[in-house]
Amino acid sequence: AQSVTQPDIHITVSEGASLELRCNYSYGATPYLFWYVQSPGQGLQLLLKYFSGDTLVQGIKGFEAEFKRSQSSFNLRKPSVHWSDAAEYFCAVGAPSMYSGGGADGLTFGKGTHLIIQP
Amino acid sequence: DAGVIQSPRHEVTEMGQEVTLRCKPISGHNSLFWYRQTMMRGLELLIYFNNNVPIDDSGMPEDRFSAKMPNASFSTLKIQPSEPRDSAVYFCASSQGSLNSYNEQFFGPGTRLTVL
């Protein structure tokens, strides 16, 4: 069974400082990895995804993530955070459906990291 | 595109009552997912459908929970009878996938359920 670990429950960063959110996964095959962001009272928005190819992926809002197979990690980074980045961040792993009907299997999420931005 | 639509956005009910949550996926998507979010357990997959067929309902907590997808544009999640521990935010998501590929899941705004 697949699993995702986000070791940091809360992270506080000063506005303008760099950010790295950690994510480790467990999966038996090539993982499909995602980072989602959730603002208070809102649904989840996809920041970026990794399927294959270049291990450094770029996403929206200036975020990037690097897939490291040897470390089973997919850490999210941003060089300079803005106050509007304060939110909950979720790492997730998924897989294509094994069923002939196509489609996708459900995602397994980490517990999330709550990002606080200090002025 | 209107995105994934969920209704109601908020639901407050009393223990023992039946609750029905509704979801309209993005047109053309062939996979639909129901997730539950709580402080204690985070985001959990409850059930998902491919081409309107339930594929994996192992995440459904109890027989009190049931889900249907009568057609490609509508799904319901029903709780009967409801209990206070069912209080959570329930998300619906949809995606367009195919064998050997994986497309992102688009999430609805969620339904916040409170069972008193």
PDB file of N, CA, C and O in Angstrom, chain A residues 22-48:
ATOM      1  N   ARG A  22       8.823  19.290   3.251  1.00  0.00           N
ATOM      2  CA  ARG A  22       9.304  17.935   3.011  1.00  0.00           C
ATOM      3  C   ARG A  22       8.168  16.952   2.774  1.00  0.00           C
ATOM      4  O   ARG A  22       7.089  17.070   3.370  1.00  0.00           O
ATOM      5  N   CYS A  23       8.447  15.980   1.924  1.00  0.00           N
ATOM      6  CA  CYS A  23       7.490  14.924   1.624  1.00  0.00           C
ATOM      7  C   CYS A  23       8.263  13.648   1.311  1.00  0.00           C
ATOM      8  O   CYS A  23       9.160  13.655   0.463  1.00  0.00           O
ATOM      9  N   ASN A  24       7.906  12.584   2.005  1.00  0.00           N
ATOM     10  CA  ASN A  24       8.471  11.269   1.710  1.00  0.00           C
ATOM     11  C   ASN A  24       7.338  10.311   1.394  1.00  0.00           C
ATOM     12  O   ASN A  24       6.281  10.366   2.016  1.00  0.00           O
ATOM     13  N   TYR A  25       7.563   9.434   0.449  1.00  0.00           N
ATOM     14  CA  TYR A  25       6.490   8.540   0.026  1.00  0.00           C
ATOM     15  C   TYR A  25       6.969   7.100   0.073  1.00  0.00           C
ATOM     16  O   TYR A  25       8.172   6.805   0.080  1.00  0.00           O
ATOM     17  N   SER A  26       6.003   6.213   0.076  1.00  0.00           N
ATOM     18  CA  SER A  26       6.270   4.785  -0.028  1.00  0.00           C
ATOM     19  C   SER A  26       5.338   4.247  -1.100  1.00  0.00           C
ATOM     20  O   SER A  26       4.114   4.386  -0.994  1.00  0.00           O
ATOM     21  N   TYR A  27       5.943   3.686  -2.133  1.00  0.00           N
ATOM     22  CA  TYR A  27       5.132   3.167  -3.248  1.00  0.00           C
ATOM     23  C   TYR A  27       5.950   2.138  -3.989  1.00  0.00           C
ATOM     24  O   TYR A  27       7.144   2.304  -4.176  1.00  0.00           O
ATOM     25  N   GLY A  28       5.321   1.068  -4.451  1.00  0.00           N
ATOM     26  CA  GLY A  28       6.031  -0.062  -5.023  1.00  0.00           C
ATOM     27  C   GLY A  28       6.461   0.088  -6.463  1.00  0.00           C
ATOM     28  O   GLY A  28       7.201  -0.741  -6.985  1.00  0.00           O
ATOM     29  N   ALA A  29       6.036   1.129  -7.117  1.00  0.00           N
ATOM     30  CA  ALA A  29       6.384   1.305  -8.529  1.00  0.00           C
ATOM     31  C   ALA A  29       6.735   2.771  -8.747  1.00  0.00           C
ATOM     32  O   ALA A  29       6.945   3.507  -7.794  1.00  0.00           O
ATOM     33  N   THR A  30       6.833   3.157  -9.982  1.00  0.00           N
ATOM     34  CA  THR A  30       7.114   4.562 -10.272  1.00  0.00           C
ATOM     35  C   THR A  30       5.944   5.405  -9.778  1.00  0.00           C
ATOM     36  O   THR A  30       4.813   5.202 -10.215  1.00  0.00           O
ATOM     37  N   PRO A  31       6.224   6.312  -8.867  1.00  0.00           N
ATOM     38  CA  PRO A  31       5.111   7.078  -8.290  1.00  0.00           C
ATOM     39  C   PRO A  31       4.674   8.239  -9.167  1.00  0.00           C
ATOM     40  O   PRO A  31       5.466   8.784  -9.919  1.00  0.00           O
ATOM     41  N   TYR A  32       3.418   8.556  -9.060  1.00  0.00           N
ATOM     42  CA  TYR A  32       2.911   9.816  -9.579  1.00  0.00           C
ATOM     43  C   TYR A  32       2.718  10.690  -8.350  1.00  0.00           C
ATOM     44  O   TYR A  32       1.984  10.327  -7.434  1.00  0.00           O
ATOM     45  N   LEU A  33       3.376  11.836  -8.320  1.00  0.00           N
ATOM     46  CA  LEU A  33       3.420  12.656  -7.126  1.00  0.00           C
ATOM     47  C   LEU A  33       2.822  14.034  -7.368  1.00  0.00           C
ATOM     48  O   LEU A  33       2.965  14.591  -8.463  1.00  0.00           O
ATOM     49  N   PHE A  34       2.199  14.555  -6.344  1.00  0.00           N
ATOM     50  CA  PHE A  34       1.476  15.811  -6.467  1.00  0.00           C
ATOM     51  C   PHE A  34       1.690  16.649  -5.204  1.00  0.00           C
ATOM     52  O   PHE A  34       1.876  16.124  -4.110  1.00  0.00           O
ATOM     53  N   TRP A  35       1.611  17.950  -5.391  1.00  0.00           N
ATOM     54  CA  TRP A  35       1.478  18.883  -4.286  1.00  0.00           C
ATOM     55  C   TRP A  35       0.208  19.704  -4.524  1.00  0.00           C
ATOM     56  O   TRP A  35       0.016  20.274  -5.602  1.00  0.00           O
ATOM     57  N   TYR A  36      -0.617  19.734  -3.469  1.00  0.00           N
ATOM     58  CA  TYR A  36      -1.827  20.542  -3.486  1.00  0.00           C
ATOM     59  C   TYR A  36      -1.734  21.584  -2.379  1.00  0.00           C
ATOM     60  O   TYR A  36      -1.098  21.359  -1.344  1.00  0.00           O
ATOM     61  N   VAL A  37      -2.443  22.700  -2.584  1.00  0.00           N
ATOM     62  CA  VAL A  37      -2.521  23.737  -1.563  1.00  0.00           C
ATOM     63  C   VAL A  37      -3.995  23.965  -1.228  1.00  0.00           C
ATOM     64  O   VAL A  37      -4.870  23.900  -2.106  1.00  0.00           O
ATOM     65  N   GLN A  38      -4.248  24.179   0.054  1.00  0.00           N
ATOM     66  CA  GLN A  38      -5.605  24.436   0.516  1.00  0.00           C
ATOM     67  C   GLN A  38      -5.618  25.689   1.381  1.00  0.00           C
ATOM     68  O   GLN A  38      -5.002  25.717   2.442  1.00  0.00           O
ATOM     69  N   SER A  39      -6.321  26.698   0.928  1.00  0.00           N
ATOM     70  CA  SER A  39      -6.512  27.900   1.726  1.00  0.00           C
ATOM     71  C   SER A  39      -7.693  27.682   2.658  1.00  0.00           C
ATOM     72  O   SER A  39      -8.555  26.833   2.377  1.00  0.00           O
ATOM     73  N   PRO A  40      -7.754  28.425   3.752  1.00  0.00           N
ATOM     74  CA  PRO A  40      -8.823  28.204   4.735  1.00  0.00           C
ATOM     75  C   PRO A  40     -10.217  28.215   4.113  1.00  0.00           C
ATOM     76  O   PRO A  40     -10.565  29.144   3.377  1.00  0.00           O
ATOM     77  N   GLY A  41     -10.982  27.172   4.383  1.00  0.00           N
ATOM     78  CA  GLY A  41     -12.343  27.093   3.890  1.00  0.00           C
ATOM     79  C   GLY A  41     -12.474  26.812   2.409  1.00  0.00           C
ATOM     80  O   GLY A  41     -13.580  26.890   1.866  1.00  0.00           O
ATOM     81  N   GLN A  42     -11.373  26.484   1.776  1.00  0.00           N
ATOM     82  CA  GLN A  42     -11.388  26.261   0.332  1.00  0.00           C
ATOM     83  C   GLN A  42     -11.099  24.803  -0.013  1.00  0.00           C
ATOM     84  O   GLN A  42     -10.681  24.005   0.842  1.00  0.00           O
ATOM     85  N   GLY A  43     -11.302  24.489  -1.271  1.00  0.00           N
ATOM     86  CA  GLY A  43     -10.927  23.170  -1.768  1.00  0.00           C
ATOM     87  C   GLY A  43      -9.441  23.105  -2.040  1.00  0.00           C
ATOM     88  O   GLY A  43      -8.687  24.009  -1.669  1.00  0.00           O
ATOM     89  N   LEU A  44      -9.013  22.048  -2.674  1.00  0.00           N
ATOM     90  CA  LEU A  44      -7.596  21.847  -2.949  1.00  0.00           C
ATOM     91  C   LEU A  44      -7.266  22.282  -4.374  1.00  0.00           C
ATOM     92  O   LEU A  44      -7.997  21.973  -5.316  1.00  0.00           O
ATOM     93  N   GLN A  45      -6.142  22.960  -4.496  1.00  0.00           N
ATOM     94  CA  GLN A  45      -5.671  23.404  -5.797  1.00  0.00           C
ATOM     95  C   GLN A  45      -4.329  22.751  -6.088  1.00  0.00           C
ATOM     96  O   GLN A  45      -3.431  22.744  -5.228  1.00  0.00           O
ATOM     97  N   LEU A  46      -4.182  22.228  -7.288  1.00  0.00           N
ATOM     98  CA  LEU A  46      -2.935  21.570  -7.658  1.00  0.00           C
ATOM     99  C   LEU A  46      -1.839  22.604  -7.885  1.00  0.00           C
ATOM    100  O   LEU A  46      -2.021  23.555  -8.653  1.00  0.00           O
ATOM    101  N   LEU A  47      -0.692  22.417  -7.226  1.00  0.00           N
ATOM    102  CA  LEU A  47       0.464  23.277  -7.440  1.00  0.00           C
ATOM    103  C   LEU A  47       1.363  22.735  -8.542  1.00  0.00           C
ATOM    104  O   LEU A  47       1.829  23.478  -9.403  1.00  0.00           O
ATOM    105  N   LEU A  48       1.628  21.435  -8.477  1.00  0.00           N
ATOM    106  CA  LEU A  48       2.475  20.803  -9.468  1.00  0.00           C
ATOM    107  C   LEU A  48       2.346  19.295  -9.364  1.00  0.00           C
ATOM    108  O   LEU A  48       1.776  18.771  -8.408  1.00  0.00           O
TER     109      LEU A  48
END
